[in-house]
Amino acid sequence: MTQDDLLTRAQAWLAEDPDAETREELARLIEAGATDELAARFAGTLQFGTAGLRGELGAGPMRMNRSVVIRAAAGLAAYLKAEGRTGGLVVIGYDARYKSADFARDTAAVMTGAGLRAALLPRPLPTPVLAYAIRHLGAVAGVEVTASHNPPRDNGYKVYLGDGSQIVPPADAGIAAEIDAVRSLHDVPRPESGWETLGDEVLDAYLERTDAVLTAGSPRTARTVYTAMHGVGKDVLTAAFARAGFPPPALVAAQAEPDPAFPTVAFPNPEEPGAMDLAFEAARAVDPDLVIANDPDADRCAVAVPDAAAEGGWRMLRGDEVGALLAAHLVHKGATGVFAESIVSSSLLGRIAEAAGVGYEETLTGFKWIARVDGLRYGYEEALGYCVDPEGVRDKDGITAALLVTELASVLKEQGRTLTDLLDDLAVAHGLHATDQLSVRVEDLGIIANAMAALRERPPVSLAGLTVVSAEDLAKGTESLPPTDGLRYHLEGAYRARVIVRPSGTEPKLKCYLEVVVPVGDGSALATARAKGAEVLAAIKRDLAEAAGL
């Protein structure tokens, strides 16, 4: 693109931009002749895919802004009408990030202008409330404006269809094609009114539904510390805990209320280093049974347990550990149906399902796939996502997961036991499933592309001294999985070691998922097994980083 072409594009975008803030931002860049910055913003368009849209806020087609959202909404409306959904209801939810309310209102206006019915949730609420509302209200689609746990300057646009699940191919391509067909924002009708703003009846129905995940008469004694991570989870989670009869969670006050600046954390993700420091500080003051955290849109749930050996006396459980604990609890409660997880999650779930005689299925990464498993009773993903009530919410839900893990902690507490004790039982029964990640955040996405290319061109022949006995390029698909950009390696030997490498679908990260299964004879061998698992994982991580050129 020549400099003249770039300026022409920028000025055309400026002429259509409905937002005073981004108009002023773009006008300053044009006036300053900021060619490099303009080129970055006009190098293409944010691509609409199975994660919807997600990106940094700002002016231009490569940023999240009202112009991009209006085009996305118009494309979704055209797709729904082409599918025969004219007049159907679209429910719209949003979190408390910068511009979320504006993006939600623009979406409602576009849907109304296109001849669909639109209903806005009454205020910023957890993503699972929107996922629930779609099914509860019989909507043909839903939109959640959120960037989940991304940095403060990001926002996103997540689309669900009428089954309450996130979109998958070919719907994503169909919507993207309709977005591309929008020539001018002046062609998109956006009335000033005509949509409905819902009251609290949908939230009340969701909260009533949360009771379904608990067993009537079960113990409700576990005491918790809770952080909303500056997001929208606090009011809904505390209401759900009160309905259930659990002790009120002790709140991490500095992180309790929504704040789009996320001032106390570098990244508002419970998995990120330092994000849980204030929660652990609060826990040391009140000595609870467990610490619970939601991410900012409250679809994920993190859990920490007391651990005298850990720095500060508290240890974050891995998503795979919580996933196994919830599965074991559901089995104990007599759950039937299919337990499902993504391919990057621990194989321990399959062992638990097999021993319990329930169905088991692996899917591609993301709840858009897990939620579509036939007969699903429980699904989880290692990135702190758990679906414990698929009939109510066909997506991950950090509120109901928190309820269920607190019920489990209460049951164990009545027995004089802890979540850690149950994890030990599972290791003895099924082997110690040790997991870890090599996760690399990049500024230059070319680093990820280069690493994937290096591994494809020169697959490792051994990792940690273990021969790679199978190397699958998941881009070609498998008998049970559609194609995805990923690589999977299985290693020789008794440890059943497995490695999966893939680019993140929502963040500028390359993610490598490692698992080693160490046989355990009895409880006395657990410490040795843990040490061996950690040793092998560290060696795999080192060798994999070298092979990928990281």
PDB file of C-alpha atoms in Angstrom, residues 72-169:
ATOM      1  CA  ALA A  72     -19.628  -7.490  12.725  1.00  0.00           C
ATOM      2  CA  ALA A  73     -23.197  -7.074  13.972  1.00  0.00           C
ATOM      3  CA  ALA A  74     -24.434  -6.342  10.457  1.00  0.00           C
ATOM      4  CA  GLY A  75     -22.692  -9.461   9.176  1.00  0.00           C
ATOM      5  CA  LEU A  76     -24.204 -11.587  11.937  1.00  0.00           C
ATOM      6  CA  ALA A  77     -27.672 -10.163  11.255  1.00  0.00           C
ATOM      7  CA  ALA A  78     -27.348 -10.874   7.511  1.00  0.00           C
ATOM      8  CA  TYR A  79     -26.186 -14.420   8.247  1.00  0.00           C
ATOM      9  CA  LEU A  80     -29.124 -15.071  10.592  1.00  0.00           C
ATOM     10  CA  LYS A  81     -31.602 -13.749   8.022  1.00  0.00           C
ATOM     11  CA  ALA A  82     -30.022 -15.879   5.288  1.00  0.00           C
ATOM     12  CA  GLU A  83     -30.504 -18.870   7.595  1.00  0.00           C
ATOM     13  CA  GLY A  84     -34.224 -18.066   7.880  1.00  0.00           C
ATOM     14  CA  ARG A  85     -34.044 -16.445  11.321  1.00  0.00           C
ATOM     15  CA  THR A  86     -35.686 -13.120  10.380  1.00  0.00           C
ATOM     16  CA  GLY A  87     -37.647 -11.843  13.376  1.00  0.00           C
ATOM     17  CA  GLY A  88     -35.736 -14.062  15.793  1.00  0.00           C
ATOM     18  CA  LEU A  89     -34.397 -12.875  19.137  1.00  0.00           C
ATOM     19  CA  VAL A  90     -30.725 -11.981  19.668  1.00  0.00           C
ATOM     20  CA  VAL A  91     -29.629 -11.601  23.295  1.00  0.00           C
ATOM     21  CA  ILE A  92     -26.654  -9.347  24.022  1.00  0.00           C
ATOM     22  CA  GLY A  93     -24.491  -9.355  27.132  1.00  0.00           C
ATOM     23  CA  TYR A  94     -21.385  -7.398  28.040  1.00  0.00           C
ATOM     24  CA  ASP A  95     -18.688  -7.092  30.680  1.00  0.00           C
ATOM     25  CA  ALA A  96     -17.268  -3.961  32.340  1.00  0.00           C
ATOM     26  CA  ARG A  97     -14.338  -3.330  29.983  1.00  0.00           C
ATOM     27  CA  TYR A  98     -13.787  -0.074  28.163  1.00  0.00           C
ATOM     28  CA  LYS A  99     -16.402   0.375  25.408  1.00  0.00           C
ATOM     29  CA  SER A 100     -18.276  -2.847  26.226  1.00  0.00           C
ATOM     30  CA  ALA A 101     -21.597  -1.092  26.876  1.00  0.00           C
ATOM     31  CA  ASP A 102     -21.219   0.945  23.651  1.00  0.00           C
ATOM     32  CA  PHE A 103     -20.488  -2.168  21.602  1.00  0.00           C
ATOM     33  CA  ALA A 104     -23.496  -3.956  23.128  1.00  0.00           C
ATOM     34  CA  ARG A 105     -25.830  -1.053  22.393  1.00  0.00           C
ATOM     35  CA  ASP A 106     -24.553  -0.779  18.803  1.00  0.00           C
ATOM     36  CA  THR A 107     -25.238  -4.486  18.349  1.00  0.00           C
ATOM     37  CA  ALA A 108     -28.797  -4.102  19.646  1.00  0.00           C
ATOM     38  CA  ALA A 109     -29.369  -1.186  17.255  1.00  0.00           C
ATOM     39  CA  VAL A 110     -28.036  -3.097  14.243  1.00  0.00           C
ATOM     40  CA  MET A 111     -30.138  -6.183  15.036  1.00  0.00           C
ATOM     41  CA  THR A 112     -33.243  -4.038  15.416  1.00  0.00           C
ATOM     42  CA  GLY A 113     -32.520  -2.207  12.170  1.00  0.00           C
ATOM     43  CA  ALA A 114     -32.131  -5.535  10.383  1.00  0.00           C
ATOM     44  CA  GLY A 115     -35.582  -6.752  11.427  1.00  0.00           C
ATOM     45  CA  LEU A 116     -34.469  -9.026  14.251  1.00  0.00           C
ATOM     46  CA  ARG A 117     -35.536  -8.645  17.863  1.00  0.00           C
ATOM     47  CA  ALA A 118     -32.803  -7.634  20.296  1.00  0.00           C
ATOM     48  CA  ALA A 119     -32.611  -7.833  24.080  1.00  0.00           C
ATOM     49  CA  LEU A 120     -29.799  -6.377  26.184  1.00  0.00           C
ATOM     50  CA  LEU A 121     -28.899  -7.815  29.566  1.00  0.00           C
ATOM     51  CA  PRO A 122     -29.547  -5.144  32.198  1.00  0.00           C
ATOM     52  CA  ARG A 123     -25.925  -4.391  33.179  1.00  0.00           C
ATOM     53  CA  PRO A 124     -22.436  -5.912  32.991  1.00  0.00           C
ATOM     54  CA  LEU A 125     -22.848  -9.578  33.955  1.00  0.00           C
ATOM     55  CA  PRO A 126     -20.843 -12.823  33.727  1.00  0.00           C
ATOM     56  CA  THR A 127     -20.594 -14.451  30.313  1.00  0.00           C
ATOM     57  CA  PRO A 128     -22.355 -17.629  31.564  1.00  0.00           C
ATOM     58  CA  VAL A 129     -25.490 -15.566  32.282  1.00  0.00           C
ATOM     59  CA  LEU A 130     -25.601 -14.636  28.584  1.00  0.00           C
ATOM     60  CA  ALA A 131     -24.997 -18.259  27.544  1.00  0.00           C
ATOM     61  CA  TYR A 132     -27.848 -19.309  29.843  1.00  0.00           C
ATOM     62  CA  ALA A 133     -30.163 -16.554  28.569  1.00  0.00           C
ATOM     63  CA  ILE A 134     -29.908 -17.751  24.962  1.00  0.00           C
ATOM     64  CA  ARG A 135     -31.423 -21.135  25.784  1.00  0.00           C
ATOM     65  CA  HIS A 136     -33.769 -19.803  28.468  1.00  0.00           C
ATOM     66  CA  LEU A 137     -35.322 -17.208  26.141  1.00  0.00           C
ATOM     67  CA  GLY A 138     -35.278 -19.333  22.979  1.00  0.00           C
ATOM     68  CA  ALA A 139     -33.032 -16.882  21.140  1.00  0.00           C
ATOM     69  CA  VAL A 140     -31.625 -17.558  17.672  1.00  0.00           C
ATOM     70  CA  ALA A 141     -28.241 -16.132  18.662  1.00  0.00           C
ATOM     71  CA  GLY A 142     -26.347 -14.350  21.396  1.00  0.00           C
ATOM     72  CA  VAL A 143     -23.459 -11.915  21.564  1.00  0.00           C
ATOM     73  CA  GLU A 144     -21.144 -11.365  24.522  1.00  0.00           C
ATOM     74  CA  VAL A 145     -18.906  -8.297  24.451  1.00  0.00           C
ATOM     75  CA  THR A 146     -15.829  -9.340  26.431  1.00  0.00           C
ATOM     76  CA  ALA A 147     -12.108  -9.918  26.132  1.00  0.00           C
ATOM     77  CA  SER A 148     -12.191 -12.345  29.049  1.00  0.00           C
ATOM     78  CA  HIS A 149      -8.763 -12.242  30.736  1.00  0.00           C
ATOM     79  CA  ASN A 150      -6.898 -10.239  28.073  1.00  0.00           C
ATOM     80  CA  PRO A 151      -4.993  -7.024  28.945  1.00  0.00           C
ATOM     81  CA  PRO A 152      -6.965  -3.844  29.816  1.00  0.00           C
ATOM     82  CA  ARG A 153      -6.722  -2.256  26.368  1.00  0.00           C
ATOM     83  CA  ASP A 154      -8.362  -5.233  24.651  1.00  0.00           C
ATOM     84  CA  ASN A 155     -11.985  -6.017  23.974  1.00  0.00           C
ATOM     85  CA  GLY A 156     -13.780  -8.741  22.060  1.00  0.00           C
ATOM     86  CA  TYR A 157     -16.990  -9.972  20.477  1.00  0.00           C
ATOM     87  CA  LYS A 158     -18.079 -13.541  21.102  1.00  0.00           C
ATOM     88  CA  VAL A 159     -20.975 -15.052  19.120  1.00  0.00           C
ATOM     89  CA  TYR A 160     -23.294 -17.912  20.094  1.00  0.00           C
ATOM     90  CA  LEU A 161     -26.008 -19.548  18.029  1.00  0.00           C
ATOM     91  CA  GLY A 162     -29.400 -20.688  19.265  1.00  0.00           C
ATOM     92  CA  ASP A 163     -28.183 -23.880  20.925  1.00  0.00           C
ATOM     93  CA  GLY A 164     -26.302 -21.697  23.411  1.00  0.00           C
ATOM     94  CA  SER A 165     -22.884 -22.819  22.155  1.00  0.00           C
ATOM     95  CA  GLN A 166     -20.180 -20.653  20.605  1.00  0.00           C
ATOM     96  CA  ILE A 167     -19.956 -20.728  16.822  1.00  0.00           C
ATOM     97  CA  VAL A 168     -17.911 -23.336  14.973  1.00  0.00           C
ATOM     98  CA  PRO A 169     -17.201 -23.820  11.256  1.00  0.00           C
TER      99      PRO A 169
END
